[in-house]
Short mmCIF file of C-alpha atoms in Angstrom, two decimals:
data_model
loop_
_atom_site.label_atom_id
_atom_site.label_comp_id
_atom_site.label_asym_id
_atom_site.label_seq_id
_atom_site.Cartn_x
_atom_site.Cartn_y
_atom_site.Cartn_z
CA MET A 1 -0.15 -18.38 -18.53
CA ALA A 2 -1.91 -18.34 -15.17
CA GLN A 3 -5.46 -17.51 -14.20
CA ALA A 4 -6.03 -14.67 -11.70
CA GLN A 5 -8.02 -15.81 -8.70
CA GLU A 6 -11.35 -14.19 -7.94
CA GLY A 7 -10.94 -11.09 -5.77
CA ASP A 8 -12.11 -7.54 -5.31
CA ARG A 9 -12.83 -5.84 -8.61
CA PHE A 10 -12.43 -2.22 -9.57
CA GLU A 11 -15.56 -0.15 -9.74
CA LYS A 12 -16.12 0.95 -13.32
CA LYS A 13 -18.27 3.89 -12.29
CA GLU A 14 -18.60 5.85 -9.08
CA GLU A 15 -22.00 6.61 -7.63
CA ASN A 16 -23.12 10.22 -8.00
CA SER A 17 -20.12 10.93 -10.25
CA ALA A 18 -20.07 13.97 -12.50
CA PRO A 19 -20.52 13.43 -16.26
CA ARG A 20 -17.63 11.52 -17.73
CA GLU A 21 -16.61 14.24 -20.17
CA LYS A 22 -15.90 16.64 -17.32
CA GLN A 23 -13.53 14.26 -15.55
CA LEU A 24 -11.11 13.19 -18.27
CA HIS A 25 -7.45 13.41 -17.33
CA PHE A 26 -4.94 13.69 -20.16
CA ILE A 27 -4.42 9.93 -20.61
CA GLU A 28 -8.16 9.33 -20.72
CA GLN A 29 -8.41 12.08 -23.33
CA ILE A 30 -5.68 10.52 -25.47
CA ILE A 31 -7.42 7.13 -25.35
CA ALA A 32 -10.81 8.69 -26.08
CA ASP A 33 -9.39 10.52 -29.09
CA ASP A 34 -7.69 7.34 -30.32
CA GLU A 35 -10.91 5.37 -30.05
CA LYS A 36 -12.83 8.08 -31.88
CA SER A 37 -10.29 8.20 -34.72
CA GLY A 38 -10.13 4.43 -35.01
CA LYS A 39 -6.46 4.22 -34.11
CA PHE A 40 -5.49 0.66 -33.13
CA GLY A 41 -8.84 -0.41 -34.59
CA GLY A 42 -10.64 1.14 -31.64
CA ARG A 43 -8.92 -1.28 -29.25
CA VAL A 44 -7.53 -0.48 -25.80
CA HIS A 45 -4.97 -2.90 -24.40
CA THR A 46 -2.79 -1.89 -21.42
CA ARG A 47 -0.28 -3.64 -19.19
CA PHE A 48 1.47 -3.38 -15.83
CA PRO A 49 5.15 -4.35 -16.33
CA PRO A 50 6.93 -4.77 -12.95
CA GLU A 51 10.51 -5.91 -12.57
CA PRO A 52 10.64 -8.89 -10.13
CA ASN A 53 13.53 -7.39 -8.16
CA GLY A 54 11.62 -6.19 -5.10
CA TYR A 55 8.19 -5.77 -3.57
CA LEU A 56 5.59 -3.37 -4.96
CA HIS A 57 4.81 -0.10 -3.20
CA ILE A 58 2.01 2.47 -3.28
CA GLY A 59 3.54 4.09 -6.36
CA HIS A 60 3.12 0.83 -8.25
CA ALA A 61 -0.47 0.70 -6.99
CA LYS A 62 -1.13 3.98 -8.81
CA SER A 63 0.20 2.47 -12.04
CA ILE A 64 -1.80 -0.73 -11.58
CA CYS A 65 -5.01 1.20 -10.92
CA LEU A 66 -4.43 3.51 -13.88
CA ASN A 67 -3.60 0.79 -16.40
CA TYR A 68 -6.38 -1.50 -15.25
CA ALA A 69 -8.96 1.29 -15.18
CA MET A 70 -8.03 2.41 -18.69
CA ALA A 71 -8.60 -1.14 -19.93
CA THR A 72 -11.83 -1.91 -18.08
CA GLU A 73 -13.46 1.49 -18.63
CA ASN A 74 -12.92 1.08 -22.38
CA ASN A 75 -13.90 -2.61 -22.65
CA GLY A 76 -10.27 -3.43 -23.29
CA LEU A 77 -7.66 -5.92 -22.14
CA PHE A 78 -5.05 -5.82 -19.37
CA ASN A 79 -1.79 -7.77 -19.14
CA LEU A 80 0.35 -8.45 -16.12
CA ARG A 81 3.86 -8.73 -17.52
CA PHE A 82 7.08 -9.35 -15.62
CA ASP A 83 10.06 -7.55 -17.11
CA ASP A 84 12.49 -10.26 -16.01
CA THR A 85 15.57 -9.20 -17.96
CA ASN A 86 18.07 -8.88 -15.09
CA PRO A 87 18.67 -12.32 -13.52
CA ALA A 88 21.25 -11.01 -11.04
CA LYS A 89 18.55 -9.16 -9.06
CA GLU A 90 15.38 -11.14 -9.73
CA GLU A 91 13.82 -13.84 -7.58
CA THR A 92 10.76 -16.07 -7.64
CA GLU A 93 9.87 -14.63 -4.21
CA TYR A 94 9.32 -11.25 -5.83
CA VAL A 95 7.22 -12.76 -8.61
CA GLU A 96 4.93 -14.43 -6.07
CA SER A 97 4.62 -11.27 -3.98
CA ILE A 98 3.71 -9.19 -7.04
CA LEU A 99 1.05 -11.70 -8.11
CA THR A 100 -0.45 -11.49 -4.61
CA ASP A 101 -0.39 -7.68 -4.55
CA VAL A 102 -1.93 -7.17 -7.98
CA ARG A 103 -4.63 -9.74 -7.24
CA TRP A 104 -5.34 -8.08 -3.86
CA LEU A 105 -5.80 -4.71 -5.55
CA GLY A 106 -8.43 -6.29 -7.78
CA ALA A 107 -6.68 -6.10 -11.15
CA ASP A 108 -7.73 -9.22 -13.08
CA TRP A 109 -5.26 -10.21 -15.77
CA GLN A 110 -7.28 -13.35 -16.56
CA ASP A 111 -5.12 -15.54 -18.85
CA ARG A 112 -2.75 -12.72 -19.82
CA LEU A 113 0.15 -13.33 -17.44
CA CYS A 114 3.31 -12.70 -19.43
CA PHE A 115 7.08 -12.64 -18.94
CA ALA A 116 9.76 -10.87 -20.94
CA SER A 117 11.68 -14.15 -20.80
CA ASP A 118 8.92 -15.67 -22.95
CA TYR A 119 10.26 -13.52 -25.78
CA PHE A 120 14.04 -13.91 -25.37
CA GLN A 121 14.48 -15.84 -28.60
CA GLN A 122 12.27 -13.48 -30.55
CA MET A 123 14.18 -10.47 -29.18
CA TYR A 124 17.45 -12.13 -30.14
CA ASP A 125 16.19 -12.72 -33.66
CA TYR A 126 15.11 -9.08 -33.93
CA ALA A 127 18.60 -8.01 -32.79
CA VAL A 128 20.21 -10.14 -35.49
CA ASP A 129 17.88 -8.46 -37.98
CA LEU A 130 19.13 -5.02 -36.90
CA ILE A 131 22.73 -6.18 -37.16
CA LYS A 132 22.13 -7.34 -40.74
CA LYS A 133 20.55 -3.98 -41.53
CA GLY A 134 23.63 -2.21 -40.20
CA LYS A 135 21.61 -0.74 -37.32
CA ALA A 136 23.38 -2.58 -34.45
CA TYR A 137 26.97 -3.60 -33.78
CA VAL A 138 29.38 -5.24 -31.39
CA CYS A 139 32.49 -3.73 -32.98
CA ASP A 140 33.70 -2.60 -36.40
CA MET A 141 33.13 -5.77 -38.42
CA THR A 142 31.03 -6.81 -41.35
CA ALA A 143 27.39 -7.68 -40.67
CA GLU A 144 28.21 -11.39 -41.01
CA GLU A 145 31.15 -11.11 -38.62
CA MET A 146 29.06 -9.14 -36.10
CA SER A 147 26.26 -11.72 -36.28
CA ASP A 148 28.85 -14.42 -35.59
CA LEU A 149 30.30 -12.44 -32.66
CA PHE A 150 26.81 -11.83 -31.25
CA ALA A 151 26.13 -15.58 -31.50
CA ARG A 152 29.38 -16.27 -29.59
CA MET A 153 28.24 -13.81 -26.89
CA LYS A 154 24.99 -15.76 -26.68
CA ALA A 155 26.95 -19.01 -26.35
CA GLY A 156 28.77 -17.65 -23.29
CA GLU A 157 32.27 -17.43 -24.72
CA PHE A 158 33.01 -14.03 -23.14
CA PRO A 159 33.09 -12.85 -19.50
CA ASP A 160 30.48 -10.53 -17.94
CA GLY A 161 30.65 -6.98 -19.23
CA SER A 162 33.38 -7.68 -21.77
CA LYS A 163 31.19 -6.98 -24.80
CA THR A 164 27.86 -5.36 -25.55
CA LEU A 165 25.58 -5.12 -28.52
CA ARG A 166 24.77 -1.49 -29.30
CA ALA A 167 22.24 0.17 -31.56
CA LYS A 168 23.80 2.30 -34.30
CA ILE A 169 21.94 5.60 -34.11
CA ASP A 170 23.75 8.89 -33.47
CA MET A 171 26.62 9.40 -31.04
CA ALA A 172 26.14 13.18 -31.42
CA SER A 173 22.46 13.15 -30.50
CA PRO A 174 21.43 15.74 -27.88
CA ASN A 175 19.33 12.95 -26.33
CA PHE A 176 21.80 10.81 -24.40
CA ASN A 177 19.53 7.78 -24.80
CA MET A 178 20.00 7.88 -28.56
CA ARG A 179 23.82 7.78 -28.47
CA ASP A 180 24.24 4.19 -29.65
CA PRO A 181 22.54 2.69 -26.58
CA VAL A 182 23.35 -0.79 -25.31
CA MET A 183 20.84 -3.43 -26.39
CA TYR A 184 22.45 -6.55 -24.85
CA ARG A 185 25.03 -7.23 -22.16
CA ILE A 186 26.74 -10.44 -21.10
CA VAL A 187 25.49 -11.81 -17.76
CA HIS A 188 26.47 -15.24 -16.46
CA ALA A 189 23.72 -15.70 -13.89
CA GLU A 190 20.94 -18.19 -13.21
CA HIS A 191 17.59 -16.87 -14.41
CA HIS A 192 14.57 -17.69 -12.25
CA ARG A 193 12.69 -19.11 -15.26
CA THR A 194 15.19 -19.93 -18.02
CA GLY A 195 18.01 -21.15 -15.81
CA SER A 196 21.39 -20.98 -17.57
CA ALA A 197 20.02 -21.13 -21.10
CA TRP A 198 20.96 -17.52 -21.84
CA LYS A 199 24.27 -15.74 -21.33
CA ILE A 200 23.15 -12.41 -22.77
CA TYR A 201 20.20 -10.36 -21.59
CA PRO A 202 18.33 -7.47 -23.22
CA MET A 203 18.44 -3.97 -21.77
CA TYR A 204 15.13 -2.47 -20.72
CA ASP A 205 14.94 0.03 -23.58
CA TRP A 206 15.35 -2.75 -26.14
CA ALA A 207 12.97 -5.16 -24.42
CA HIS A 208 10.25 -2.68 -23.46
CA GLY A 209 8.91 -1.78 -26.88
CA LEU A 210 9.26 -5.31 -28.21
CA GLU A 211 7.26 -6.74 -25.32
CA ASP A 212 4.50 -4.19 -25.95
CA SER A 213 4.58 -4.91 -29.68
CA ILE A 214 4.48 -8.69 -29.33
CA GLU A 215 1.54 -8.51 -26.89
CA GLY A 216 -0.46 -6.07 -29.01
CA ILE A 217 -0.46 -3.35 -26.37
CA THR A 218 -2.08 -0.12 -27.61
CA HIS A 219 -1.12 2.40 -24.92
CA SER A 220 2.17 1.82 -23.10
CA ILE A 221 1.64 3.95 -19.98
CA CYS A 222 4.93 4.72 -18.20
CA THR A 223 6.17 7.06 -15.50
CA LEU A 224 7.67 10.40 -16.42
CA GLU A 225 11.34 9.38 -16.27
CA PHE A 226 10.82 7.38 -19.47
CA GLU A 227 9.78 10.44 -21.49
CA ASN A 228 13.32 10.94 -22.83
CA HIS A 229 13.42 7.23 -23.71
CA ARG A 230 10.38 7.47 -25.98
CA PRO A 231 12.40 8.39 -29.12
CA LEU A 232 14.41 5.19 -28.62
CA TYR A 233 11.21 3.18 -28.03
CA ASP A 234 9.91 4.50 -31.35
CA TRP A 235 13.23 4.07 -33.20
CA PHE A 236 13.58 0.37 -32.40
CA LEU A 237 10.03 -0.44 -33.52
CA ASP A 238 10.30 1.69 -36.66
CA GLN A 239 13.61 0.11 -37.71
CA LEU A 240 12.15 -3.37 -37.28
CA GLY A 241 8.93 -2.43 -39.06
CA VAL A 242 6.77 -4.17 -36.46
CA TYR A 243 3.49 -3.26 -34.76
CA HIS A 244 3.97 0.05 -32.93
CA PRO A 245 2.14 0.87 -29.64
CA GLN A 246 2.01 4.43 -28.28
CA GLN A 247 4.07 5.30 -25.19
CA ILE A 248 2.49 7.83 -22.80
CA GLU A 249 4.14 9.17 -19.64
CA PHE A 250 2.60 10.37 -16.39
CA ALA A 251 4.01 11.65 -13.10
CA ARG A 252 5.00 9.01 -10.59
CA LEU A 253 3.67 9.08 -7.03
CA ASN A 254 5.74 10.69 -4.29
CA LEU A 255 4.44 10.50 -0.73
CA THR A 256 5.46 12.46 2.37
CA TYR A 257 7.10 10.84 5.40
CA THR A 258 8.48 7.91 3.46
CA VAL A 259 10.91 6.89 0.72
CA MET A 260 9.78 5.32 -2.55
CA SER A 261 13.11 4.29 -4.01
CA LYS A 262 13.24 0.51 -4.41
CA ARG A 263 16.95 0.62 -3.61
CA LYS A 264 16.34 2.46 -0.35
CA LEU A 265 13.42 0.24 0.59
CA LEU A 266 15.72 -2.76 0.16
CA GLU A 267 18.47 -1.01 2.12
CA LEU A 268 16.11 -0.52 5.07
CA VAL A 269 15.31 -4.24 5.07
CA LYS A 270 18.91 -5.41 4.80
CA GLY A 271 20.04 -2.91 7.44
CA GLY A 272 17.48 -4.15 9.95
CA TYR A 273 15.82 -0.75 10.23
CA VAL A 274 12.46 -2.43 9.61
CA SER A 275 11.18 -5.93 10.24
CA GLY A 276 10.85 -6.81 6.54
CA TRP A 277 9.20 -5.85 3.28
CA ASP A 278 5.79 -6.14 4.93
CA ASP A 279 6.64 -3.96 7.93
CA PRO A 280 3.38 -2.00 8.46
CA ARG A 281 5.25 1.31 8.56
CA ARG A 282 6.40 0.96 4.97
CA PRO A 283 4.68 2.10 1.75
CA THR A 284 4.87 -1.40 0.25
CA ILE A 285 1.53 -2.90 -0.74
CA CYS A 286 2.15 -5.90 1.50
CA GLY A 287 3.02 -3.51 4.36
CA LEU A 288 -0.17 -1.54 3.85
CA ARG A 289 -2.17 -4.78 3.69
CA ARG A 290 -0.61 -6.07 6.92
CA ARG A 291 -1.31 -2.76 8.61
CA GLY A 292 -4.99 -3.02 7.69
CA TYR A 293 -5.39 -0.92 4.57
CA THR A 294 -8.10 -2.22 2.25
CA PRO A 295 -7.87 -2.52 -1.54
CA GLU A 296 -10.91 -0.24 -1.75
CA SER A 297 -9.11 2.49 0.19
CA VAL A 298 -5.97 2.24 -1.95
CA ARG A 299 -8.03 2.44 -5.13
CA ALA A 300 -9.96 5.41 -3.74
CA PHE A 301 -6.66 7.12 -2.92
CA CYS A 302 -5.36 6.57 -6.44
CA ARG A 303 -8.55 8.04 -7.89
CA ALA A 304 -8.39 11.03 -5.54
CA ILE A 305 -4.82 12.05 -6.43
CA GLY A 306 -5.56 11.89 -10.14
CA VAL A 307 -3.12 11.63 -13.05
CA ALA A 308 -0.78 14.49 -13.92
CA LYS A 309 2.10 15.29 -16.24
CA PHE A 310 4.21 17.02 -13.59
CA ASN A 311 5.88 15.51 -10.53
CA SER A 312 4.54 16.47 -7.12
CA THR A 313 4.44 15.07 -3.60
CA ILE A 314 1.17 13.91 -2.07
CA ASP A 315 0.59 14.39 1.65
CA VAL A 316 0.27 11.03 3.39
CA THR A 317 -2.87 12.30 5.14
CA VAL A 318 -4.69 11.87 1.81
CA LEU A 319 -3.94 8.15 1.97
CA GLU A 320 -4.87 7.99 5.66
CA ASN A 321 -8.16 9.77 5.05
CA ALA A 322 -8.99 7.30 2.28
CA VAL A 323 -8.68 4.33 4.63
CA ARG A 324 -10.54 6.17 7.41
CA GLU A 325 -13.45 6.80 5.08
CA ASP A 326 -13.59 3.20 3.93
CA LEU A 327 -13.20 1.65 7.39
CA ASN A 328 -15.78 3.99 8.89
CA ARG A 329 -18.30 2.31 6.62
CA THR A 330 -17.12 -1.27 7.00
CA ALA A 331 -15.17 -1.84 10.24
CA LEU A 332 -16.82 -3.67 13.12
CA ARG A 333 -16.93 -1.67 16.36
CA ARG A 334 -15.37 -3.19 19.45
CA MET A 335 -14.14 -1.94 22.82
CA GLY A 336 -10.53 -2.22 23.84
CA VAL A 337 -8.59 -0.44 26.56
CA LEU A 338 -4.96 0.20 25.68
CA ARG A 339 -3.69 1.57 29.01
CA PRO A 340 -6.02 0.11 31.61
CA LEU A 341 -7.11 1.80 34.84
CA LYS A 342 -9.39 -0.10 37.22
CA LEU A 343 -12.83 1.39 37.80
CA VAL A 344 -14.96 0.02 40.66
CA ILE A 345 -18.71 0.69 40.79
CA ASP A 346 -19.30 0.56 44.55
CA ASN A 347 -23.10 0.23 44.46
CA TYR A 348 -23.18 -2.44 41.75
CA PRO A 349 -24.15 -5.94 43.02
CA GLU A 350 -21.16 -8.11 43.91
CA GLY A 351 -20.65 -11.07 41.58
CA GLU A 352 -23.33 -10.02 39.07
CA THR A 353 -22.77 -9.96 35.29
CA GLU A 354 -25.06 -8.36 32.73
CA TRP A 355 -24.81 -8.93 28.99
CA LEU A 356 -25.54 -5.68 27.23
CA ASP A 357 -26.37 -5.07 23.57
CA ALA A 358 -23.65 -3.29 21.62
CA VAL A 359 -23.92 -2.13 17.99
CA ASN A 360 -21.47 -3.78 15.60
CA ASN A 361 -21.51 -1.00 13.02
CA PRO A 362 -23.77 2.07 13.13
CA GLU A 363 -23.08 2.59 9.42
CA ASN A 364 -24.55 -0.80 8.55
CA PRO A 365 -27.54 -2.00 10.60
CA ALA A 366 -27.28 -5.39 8.87
CA ASP A 367 -24.18 -6.12 10.97
CA GLY A 368 -26.49 -6.36 13.99
CA VAL A 369 -25.49 -6.34 17.64
CA ARG A 370 -23.32 -8.38 19.98
CA LYS A 371 -23.44 -9.08 23.69
CA VAL A 372 -20.90 -7.35 25.93
CA PRO A 373 -20.37 -8.43 29.58
CA PHE A 374 -20.71 -5.78 32.29
CA SER A 375 -19.74 -6.19 35.93
CA LYS A 376 -18.76 -4.37 39.11
CA VAL A 377 -15.08 -3.93 38.20
CA LEU A 378 -14.16 -2.49 34.82
CA TYR A 379 -11.11 -1.24 32.97
CA ILE A 380 -11.12 2.23 31.48
CA GLU A 381 -8.38 4.23 29.74
CA GLN A 382 -5.96 6.00 32.06
CA GLU A 383 -6.48 9.19 30.08
CA ASP A 384 -10.23 9.04 30.76
CA PHE A 385 -9.68 10.00 34.41
CA MET A 386 -8.10 13.16 35.75
CA GLU A 387 -8.13 14.15 39.40
CA ASP A 388 -7.63 17.85 38.75
CA ALA A 389 -9.29 18.37 35.41
CA PRO A 390 -9.38 21.56 33.30
CA LYS A 391 -12.68 23.21 32.49
CA LYS A 392 -13.28 21.49 29.12
CA TYR A 393 -12.34 17.99 30.27
CA PHE A 394 -15.57 16.00 29.92
CA ARG A 395 -14.40 12.59 31.10
CA LEU A 396 -14.19 11.21 34.63
CA THR A 397 -13.11 13.48 37.44
CA PRO A 398 -14.34 13.63 41.08
CA GLY A 399 -17.98 14.71 41.12
CA ARG A 400 -18.41 14.36 37.34
CA GLU A 401 -21.04 12.06 35.78
CA VAL A 402 -20.37 10.34 32.45
CA ARG A 403 -21.95 7.63 30.34
CA LEU A 404 -20.34 4.21 30.03
CA ARG A 405 -20.81 3.19 26.41
CA TYR A 406 -23.88 0.90 26.01
CA ALA A 407 -24.26 0.76 29.81
CA TYR A 408 -25.01 3.23 32.63
CA PHE A 409 -24.34 6.71 33.89
CA VAL A 410 -21.66 6.68 36.58
CA THR A 411 -20.47 9.43 38.90
CA CYS A 412 -16.89 9.54 40.15
CA ASP A 413 -16.58 9.59 43.95
CA SER A 414 -12.90 9.04 44.69
CA CYS A 415 -9.64 7.49 43.57
CA VAL A 416 -6.88 5.33 45.09
CA LYS A 417 -3.19 6.10 44.64
CA ASP A 418 -0.01 4.11 45.16
CA GLU A 419 2.98 5.20 47.23
CA GLU A 420 4.30 7.26 44.33
CA GLY A 421 1.05 9.15 43.93
CA ARG A 422 -0.14 7.41 40.77
CA VAL A 423 -3.85 6.69 40.47
CA THR A 424 -4.44 2.93 40.52
CA GLU A 425 -8.18 2.72 41.05
CA VAL A 426 -11.24 4.93 40.54
CA HIS A 427 -14.45 4.50 42.56
CA CYS A 428 -17.88 5.47 41.24
CA HIS A 429 -21.56 4.87 41.80
CA TYR A 430 -24.01 4.15 38.99
CA ASP A 431 -27.63 4.99 38.25
CA PRO A 432 -29.50 1.71 37.54
CA ALA A 433 -32.26 3.62 35.71
CA THR A 434 -29.93 4.70 32.90
CA ARG A 435 -29.10 1.32 31.37
CA GLY A 436 -28.43 1.74 27.66
CA GLY A 437 -30.20 5.08 27.42
CA ASP A 438 -30.87 8.49 28.89
CA ALA A 439 -31.71 9.35 32.49
CA PRO A 440 -35.46 9.23 33.24
CA ASP A 441 -35.30 12.71 34.78
CA GLY A 442 -33.85 14.10 31.57
CA ARG A 443 -30.41 15.06 32.86
CA LYS A 444 -27.61 15.05 30.32
CA VAL A 445 -23.93 14.14 30.43
CA ARG A 446 -21.19 15.64 28.30
CA GLY A 447 -18.89 12.63 28.10
CA THR A 448 -19.10 8.98 27.02
CA ILE A 449 -16.20 6.61 27.66
CA HIS A 450 -15.52 3.01 26.66
CA TRP A 451 -14.67 0.18 29.05
CA VAL A 452 -14.07 -3.55 29.37
CA SER A 453 -15.29 -5.83 32.16
CA ALA A 454 -12.22 -6.80 34.22
CA GLU A 455 -13.53 -10.31 34.87
CA HIS A 456 -14.08 -11.00 31.17
CA ALA A 457 -11.27 -8.97 29.60
CA ARG A 458 -8.73 -10.67 27.39
CA ASP A 459 -5.10 -9.62 27.05
CA ALA A 460 -3.95 -8.47 23.62
CA GLN A 461 -0.80 -7.00 22.17
CA VAL A 462 -1.44 -3.76 20.34
CA ARG A 463 1.06 -2.18 17.96
CA LEU A 464 0.70 1.55 17.41
CA TYR A 465 2.31 2.58 14.13
CA ASP A 466 3.21 6.09 13.10
CA ARG A 467 5.14 7.64 10.18
CA LEU A 468 8.43 5.89 9.50
CA PHE A 469 10.28 9.21 9.13
CA SER A 470 10.12 12.36 11.21
CA VAL A 471 10.42 14.78 8.27
CA GLU A 472 8.20 15.15 5.21
CA ASN A 473 10.88 14.47 2.58
CA PRO A 474 13.63 12.34 4.16
CA ASP A 475 15.58 11.80 0.94
CA SER A 476 15.32 15.38 -0.29
CA ALA A 477 18.55 16.87 -1.57
CA SER A 478 17.97 19.85 0.73
CA ASN A 479 18.34 17.67 3.84
CA PRO A 480 21.95 17.67 5.10
CA LEU A 481 21.87 14.15 6.56
CA ASP A 482 21.50 10.67 5.12
CA TYR A 483 17.81 9.76 4.83
CA LYS A 484 18.19 7.05 7.50
CA GLU A 485 19.09 9.74 10.04
CA TYR A 486 15.50 10.96 9.82
CA LEU A 487 13.92 7.65 10.87
CA ASN A 488 11.24 8.32 13.48
CA PRO A 489 12.22 6.59 16.78
CA GLU A 490 8.55 6.68 17.82
CA SER A 491 7.18 5.05 14.69
CA LEU A 492 6.25 1.90 16.64
CA GLU A 493 4.93 1.56 20.18
CA VAL A 494 4.09 -1.94 21.42
CA ILE A 495 1.49 -2.26 24.18
CA ALA A 496 1.92 -5.73 25.59
CA HIS A 497 -1.16 -6.03 27.81
CA ALA A 498 -4.11 -4.12 26.43
CA LYS A 499 -7.52 -5.29 27.65
CA VAL A 500 -10.15 -6.15 25.04
CA GLU A 501 -13.69 -7.46 25.08
CA PRO A 502 -14.17 -11.20 24.39
CA ALA A 503 -15.71 -10.66 20.93
CA LEU A 504 -12.59 -8.81 19.85
CA ALA A 505 -10.17 -11.45 21.07
CA ASP A 506 -12.26 -14.24 19.54
CA GLY A 507 -12.07 -12.58 16.12
CA ALA A 508 -8.32 -11.97 16.11
CA ALA A 509 -7.40 -14.42 13.33
CA PRO A 510 -5.10 -12.80 10.74
CA GLY A 511 -7.12 -11.21 7.96
CA SER A 512 -10.43 -12.00 9.66
CA ALA A 513 -11.93 -8.51 9.87
CA HIS A 514 -11.21 -4.84 10.28
CA TYR A 515 -12.14 -3.24 13.60
CA GLN A 516 -12.69 0.15 15.07
CA PHE A 517 -11.59 0.28 18.69
CA GLU A 518 -14.20 2.77 19.82
CA ARG A 519 -12.79 6.25 20.48
CA ILE A 520 -9.25 5.08 19.60
CA GLY A 521 -8.77 4.10 15.97
CA TYR A 522 -8.93 1.37 13.35
CA PHE A 523 -7.12 -1.89 13.96
CA TYR A 524 -6.39 -5.10 12.08
CA PRO A 525 -5.22 -8.53 13.32
CA ASP A 526 -1.54 -8.98 12.54
CA THR A 527 -0.16 -11.97 10.66
CA GLU A 528 1.35 -13.11 13.98
CA SER A 529 -2.00 -13.01 15.78
CA THR A 530 -3.51 -16.23 17.15
CA ALA A 531 -6.67 -17.05 19.10
CA GLY A 532 -4.64 -17.41 22.29
CA ASN A 533 -2.38 -14.42 21.69
CA PRO A 534 -4.20 -11.73 19.74
CA VAL A 535 -2.08 -9.03 18.12
CA PHE A 536 -3.62 -5.91 16.59
CA ASN A 537 -1.99 -3.34 14.32
CA ARG A 538 -3.30 0.19 14.36
CA THR A 539 -4.14 1.04 10.78
CA VAL A 540 -4.88 4.69 11.45
CA SER A 541 -6.10 6.78 14.37
CA LEU A 542 -9.56 8.34 14.41
CA LYS A 543 -8.06 11.81 14.28
CA ASP A 544 -4.86 13.21 12.84
CA THR A 545 -2.99 13.75 16.10
CA TRP A 546 0.32 14.15 14.28
CA ALA A 547 -0.76 17.41 12.64
CA LYS A 548 -1.65 18.86 16.02
CA VAL A 549 1.70 17.85 17.48
CA ALA A 550 3.55 19.30 14.50
CA GLN A 551 1.62 22.56 14.72
CA LYS A 552 2.59 22.95 18.37
CA GLY A 553 6.22 22.23 17.56
#
């Protein structure tokens, strides 16, 4: 068993939360009732049981948060258990990625890292016990003959799929899962942990309850599709007469503008529609992490959506608002210009540079200030100048005065255009008496814009991510086209030569910090970022521009 590394931990209680008894969802109520009645000796022991056949996504994060919270809030235990019963699809790569994701979310399994493969022999012995009881069969033979045939299956004497071990229950049962379900199948494949030691592998329904029983799990929390499997879960444990946990089902997470099927997520990777499992447009945990989501924001999202018994689809804006709220408190403020336009302050001294104080985070005074260079020639955003501006445009336009963030008031005098009529340069004059504050005569300005000193600016690549799909439910049965036909062609825009302040470029190491580009959005250094070639991923914009676009059609 492995030790979880120290990382972010879940908050057991939220500040200013309402009384606990008014917030119980149905799983919390079940556990509370069980503790009160003394069921399981008052213990609470949960687990997260991923299959190592792909990368985790935001739906798995909901399960991790739920299972871990139920354990920690009740002074219980939490297991991380890999259900590695299908060697044909499982890889060590997936095991490592899952360990990283669960640790990043803050779920601490301590020394309770488990694998289904740890119990293969015990499961086999239990199966032989059922055969001897007449409760499982390979074909119509005596119990001794069936045990011998099952042993020959284990020894690898038969080809894949040629024989199965089935539970003997009721072929006429209205529940399809109870119609003599398969317990073992023959698979000649290399297992990532046991190698070629086994030629037969347990089916999930057989393995699931036994794993929970062996580990002493009290509440086996599953997603809703396993509700019809619960009678089989109970039947296996009852027939064996072993310790019996309680299975509870809850609704899985569905999110708009994405797909959550592991098969489809893999298909997008193999088809080259995305750059990999950690593509920042994807709902995978590693994709969210690379994009700049924080574990705190994912946990807050999971708390906000709650736990229900009925399937529903959550709007992705709920997730986006969760990360906005977290990053607003924690992200360092910096200035970056994505689409630069040169601004020349004609009356500013030639060759002079001032170093102005800029606040790192207004939400946290302890983050202090930094020095920002200011000079005669600056870069501003192209969209912050308009020659013929409408009435409510409060940025730069001829004759208009605005504030340069942390610097001076400037008034636009003129602009320079190229042969095609595009504005290439804006000329202004500044008021030296307004440095870092208001005008002495009390005059006010309606607009404040950000900037970067042209002499000191650093180049950076900026990747603007949007929703991966252009429709809310791309794999809905009501959509006439294949889900891939709804991929959003504008889900990624790469800006090769954004201009950023020196402090931003100097802090561009992957995973170093989260940033708010003032007036633009929240950004995070990409895994490909280096000190010489900074690359920033937009985590989320400051405002939900997509909703406005959608509303206007």
